[in-house]
Amino acid sequence: MKIVQQYWKRTRPLTLREALESCVVDKSERGKSFVYKKYYGYVMAVVLRYITSEMEAEEAVNESFVKAFRKIEAFEMHADEEALEKTFRSWLARIAVNTSIDLLRTRKPTSFLEDTSDEEMKSHTVVMTDRLGVEDIMKLLTRLPDIQRSIFNLFEIEGYSHEEIGTMLHIPESTSRTYLTRAKQRLRKLYIEEFSVSHNIHS
């Protein structure tokens, strides 16, 4: 009977909980493979919000999984299956975001940040209240400078505060606010341009 049970466990599909437990207990390659295949697309989607280069995005995704498996013991597994799925995705996304930001800062130490004068800081304090469509924003984000795209994602999508963003990017909190405003302004401009072109084509 024990042999049958072992065979059954090897042949039937793993659950997320079993895969995570096997990664913790015996560093199982089967468990790692399950997690990698199941969440590869999800992690790639997160990374692509920050990194536009396919090669660099692939590197960031793989590095994210390496870090995740290295820290897997620190992940607290929820007893409820649905909650486990949700919390693991959030945990994985946070690792992917941090990895993407680190890669951007490493690869582009000088061009990642733009110069910001005091006058520019004052002229960009207006809060933008326009709400563009989510799908439209995601398409246009790739056309923003790295710093603007990153801060927009961190604040509007990931939910980080400007203080946290400042710490992550090693910039003043006020600079984070400025770049967010610039990002929103540029998104609005790009959106209007895209809409106008589309409208002219179909009119």
Short mmCIF file of C-alpha atoms in Angstrom, two decimals:
data_model
loop_
_atom_site.label_atom_id
_atom_site.label_comp_id
_atom_site.label_asym_id
_atom_site.label_seq_id
_atom_site.Cartn_x
_atom_site.Cartn_y
_atom_site.Cartn_z
CA MET A 1 0.00 0.00 0.00
CA LYS A 2 2.83 2.41 0.86
CA ILE A 3 4.41 1.83 -2.56
CA VAL A 4 1.08 2.54 -4.25
CA GLN A 5 0.69 5.78 -2.28
CA GLN A 6 4.19 6.92 -3.20
CA TYR A 7 3.55 6.14 -6.86
CA TRP A 8 0.24 8.02 -6.75
CA LYS A 9 1.89 11.08 -5.24
CA ARG A 10 4.55 11.05 -7.96
CA THR A 11 2.13 10.71 -10.87
CA ARG A 12 -0.84 12.90 -9.93
CA PRO A 13 -0.58 16.70 -10.39
CA LEU A 14 0.76 18.63 -7.44
CA THR A 15 -1.29 21.22 -5.60
CA LEU A 16 0.28 24.60 -4.85
CA ARG A 17 0.53 23.71 -1.17
CA GLU A 18 2.27 20.42 -1.90
CA ALA A 19 4.68 22.11 -4.31
CA LEU A 20 5.58 24.81 -1.78
CA GLU A 21 5.99 22.29 1.02
CA SER A 22 8.26 20.14 -1.14
CA CYS A 23 10.36 23.21 -1.95
CA VAL A 24 10.79 23.88 1.75
CA VAL A 25 11.27 20.34 3.02
CA ASP A 26 13.46 18.68 0.42
CA LYS A 27 14.17 21.44 -2.14
CA SER A 28 12.25 19.33 -4.66
CA GLU A 29 12.91 20.10 -8.31
CA ARG A 30 9.41 18.85 -9.10
CA GLY A 31 7.96 21.41 -6.70
CA LYS A 32 10.11 24.19 -8.15
CA SER A 33 9.15 23.19 -11.69
CA PHE A 34 5.46 23.31 -10.77
CA VAL A 35 5.74 26.80 -9.28
CA TYR A 36 7.89 28.09 -12.15
CA LYS A 37 5.55 26.83 -14.88
CA LYS A 38 2.38 27.88 -13.08
CA TYR A 39 3.51 31.43 -12.32
CA TYR A 40 5.96 32.19 -15.12
CA GLY A 41 3.39 34.14 -17.15
CA TYR A 42 2.19 36.04 -14.10
CA VAL A 43 5.70 37.06 -13.04
CA MET A 44 6.58 38.04 -16.61
CA ALA A 45 3.50 40.29 -16.76
CA VAL A 46 4.64 42.03 -13.56
CA VAL A 47 8.20 42.45 -14.82
CA LEU A 48 7.12 43.81 -18.20
CA ARG A 49 5.43 46.72 -16.45
CA TYR A 50 8.93 47.89 -15.53
CA ILE A 51 11.30 46.44 -18.12
CA THR A 52 10.60 46.73 -21.84
CA SER A 53 13.59 44.76 -23.13
CA GLU A 54 12.64 41.10 -23.66
CA MET A 55 16.11 39.85 -22.79
CA GLU A 56 16.29 41.89 -19.59
CA ALA A 57 12.72 40.93 -18.67
CA GLU A 58 13.58 37.24 -19.03
CA GLU A 59 16.60 37.76 -16.82
CA ALA A 60 14.50 39.52 -14.18
CA VAL A 61 11.86 36.77 -14.23
CA ASN A 62 14.41 34.01 -13.72
CA GLU A 63 16.18 35.99 -10.99
CA SER A 64 12.82 36.54 -9.28
CA PHE A 65 12.20 32.80 -9.11
CA VAL A 66 15.73 32.15 -7.85
CA LYS A 67 15.13 34.65 -5.02
CA ALA A 68 11.67 33.20 -4.32
CA PHE A 69 12.98 29.66 -3.95
CA ARG A 70 15.81 30.94 -1.77
CA LYS A 71 13.34 32.71 0.54
CA ILE A 72 10.50 30.17 0.31
CA GLU A 73 10.85 29.16 3.97
CA ALA A 74 9.96 32.73 4.97
CA PHE A 75 6.64 32.60 3.12
CA GLU A 76 3.76 32.01 5.53
CA MET A 77 1.32 29.51 4.03
CA HIS A 78 -2.32 30.33 4.70
CA ALA A 79 -4.55 27.42 5.75
CA ASP A 80 -7.25 28.35 3.23
CA GLU A 81 -6.44 27.26 -0.34
CA GLU A 82 -7.86 30.36 -2.00
CA ALA A 83 -6.06 32.66 0.42
CA LEU A 84 -2.84 30.69 -0.11
CA GLU A 85 -3.03 31.28 -3.85
CA LYS A 86 -3.70 34.99 -3.41
CA THR A 87 -1.00 35.61 -0.80
CA PHE A 88 1.60 33.62 -2.75
CA ARG A 89 0.91 35.60 -5.92
CA SER A 90 1.27 38.85 -3.97
CA TRP A 91 4.49 37.65 -2.35
CA LEU A 92 5.89 36.58 -5.72
CA ALA A 93 4.85 39.87 -7.33
CA ARG A 94 6.65 41.88 -4.66
CA ILE A 95 9.85 39.93 -5.31
CA ALA A 96 9.45 40.49 -9.07
CA VAL A 97 8.93 44.23 -8.58
CA ASN A 98 12.01 44.60 -6.37
CA THR A 99 14.09 42.51 -8.77
CA SER A 100 12.97 44.64 -11.73
CA ILE A 101 13.80 47.88 -9.93
CA ASP A 102 17.21 46.56 -8.88
CA LEU A 103 17.98 45.53 -12.45
CA LEU A 104 16.96 48.92 -13.84
CA ARG A 105 19.09 50.76 -11.31
CA THR A 106 22.07 48.48 -11.96
CA ARG A 107 21.90 48.57 -15.74
CA LYS A 108 21.15 52.28 -16.02
CA PRO A 109 22.76 53.95 -13.02
CA THR A 110 23.00 57.37 -14.70
CA SER A 111 20.08 57.49 -17.11
CA PHE A 112 17.50 55.88 -14.83
CA LEU A 113 16.93 59.14 -12.97
CA GLU A 114 16.23 62.43 -14.70
CA ASP A 115 17.55 65.77 -13.52
CA THR A 116 14.95 67.69 -11.55
CA SER A 117 15.37 71.35 -10.70
CA ASP A 118 13.54 73.15 -7.89
CA GLU A 119 11.52 75.09 -10.43
CA GLU A 120 10.40 71.89 -12.14
CA MET A 121 9.42 70.48 -8.77
CA LYS A 122 7.15 73.49 -8.15
CA SER A 123 5.59 73.39 -11.60
CA HIS A 124 4.56 69.77 -11.36
CA THR A 125 2.66 69.82 -8.07
CA VAL A 126 -0.80 69.64 -9.67
CA VAL A 127 -2.62 66.40 -8.86
CA MET A 128 -3.95 64.68 -11.95
CA THR A 129 -7.47 63.34 -11.48
CA ASP A 130 -8.20 62.00 -14.96
CA ARG A 131 -8.90 58.27 -15.07
CA LEU A 132 -7.75 56.53 -18.21
CA GLY A 133 -8.79 53.00 -19.08
CA VAL A 134 -6.57 50.34 -17.48
CA GLU A 135 -5.86 48.58 -20.77
CA ASP A 136 -5.02 51.90 -22.43
CA ILE A 137 -2.61 52.78 -19.64
CA MET A 138 -0.83 49.43 -19.78
CA LYS A 139 -0.25 49.84 -23.53
CA LEU A 140 1.06 53.39 -23.16
CA LEU A 141 3.28 52.71 -20.13
CA THR A 142 6.00 51.20 -22.31
CA ARG A 143 6.44 54.61 -23.94
CA LEU A 144 7.32 56.36 -20.69
CA PRO A 145 10.90 56.87 -19.45
CA ASP A 146 12.03 54.15 -17.03
CA ILE A 147 11.81 56.34 -13.93
CA GLN A 148 8.29 57.58 -14.71
CA ARG A 149 7.02 54.13 -15.63
CA SER A 150 8.52 52.58 -12.50
CA ILE A 151 7.09 55.16 -10.12
CA PHE A 152 3.67 55.06 -11.78
CA ASN A 153 3.60 51.27 -11.38
CA LEU A 154 4.88 51.31 -7.81
CA PHE A 155 2.38 53.94 -6.67
CA GLU A 156 -0.74 53.35 -8.76
CA ILE A 157 -0.58 49.57 -9.28
CA GLU A 158 1.54 48.10 -6.49
CA GLY A 159 0.27 50.50 -3.82
CA TYR A 160 3.59 51.71 -2.43
CA SER A 161 3.70 55.10 -0.72
CA HIS A 162 6.00 57.87 -2.00
CA GLU A 163 8.11 57.41 1.11
CA GLU A 164 8.58 53.70 0.31
CA ILE A 165 9.30 54.46 -3.35
CA GLY A 166 11.88 57.03 -2.33
CA THR A 167 13.62 54.44 -0.18
CA MET A 168 13.55 51.83 -2.96
CA LEU A 169 14.90 54.17 -5.63
CA HIS A 170 17.17 56.24 -3.37
CA ILE A 171 15.41 59.49 -4.27
CA PRO A 172 13.63 62.16 -2.17
CA GLU A 173 9.92 61.57 -1.55
CA SER A 174 9.16 64.88 -3.29
CA THR A 175 10.98 63.68 -6.41
CA SER A 176 8.84 60.57 -6.48
CA ARG A 177 5.73 62.76 -6.42
CA THR A 178 7.09 64.87 -9.25
CA TYR A 179 7.84 61.90 -11.49
CA LEU A 180 4.40 60.45 -10.82
CA THR A 181 2.79 63.69 -11.95
CA ARG A 182 5.01 63.77 -15.04
CA ALA A 183 4.03 60.19 -15.83
CA LYS A 184 0.33 61.01 -15.57
CA GLN A 185 0.74 64.10 -17.72
CA ARG A 186 2.63 62.18 -20.38
CA LEU A 187 0.10 59.36 -20.29
CA ARG A 188 -2.70 61.86 -20.80
CA LYS A 189 -0.84 63.42 -23.74
CA LEU A 190 -0.12 60.02 -25.31
CA TYR A 191 -3.70 58.92 -24.72
CA ILE A 192 -5.08 62.03 -26.46
CA GLU A 193 -2.69 61.53 -29.38
CA GLU A 194 -3.63 57.85 -29.71
CA PHE A 195 -7.34 58.59 -29.41
CA SER A 196 -7.14 61.37 -32.00
CA VAL A 197 -5.30 59.14 -34.48
CA SER A 198 -7.75 56.30 -33.92
CA HIS A 199 -10.71 58.67 -34.25
CA ASN A 200 -9.39 60.14 -37.51
CA ILE A 201 -8.80 56.69 -38.97
CA HIS A 202 -12.35 55.51 -38.21
CA SER A 203 -14.15 58.78 -39.01
#
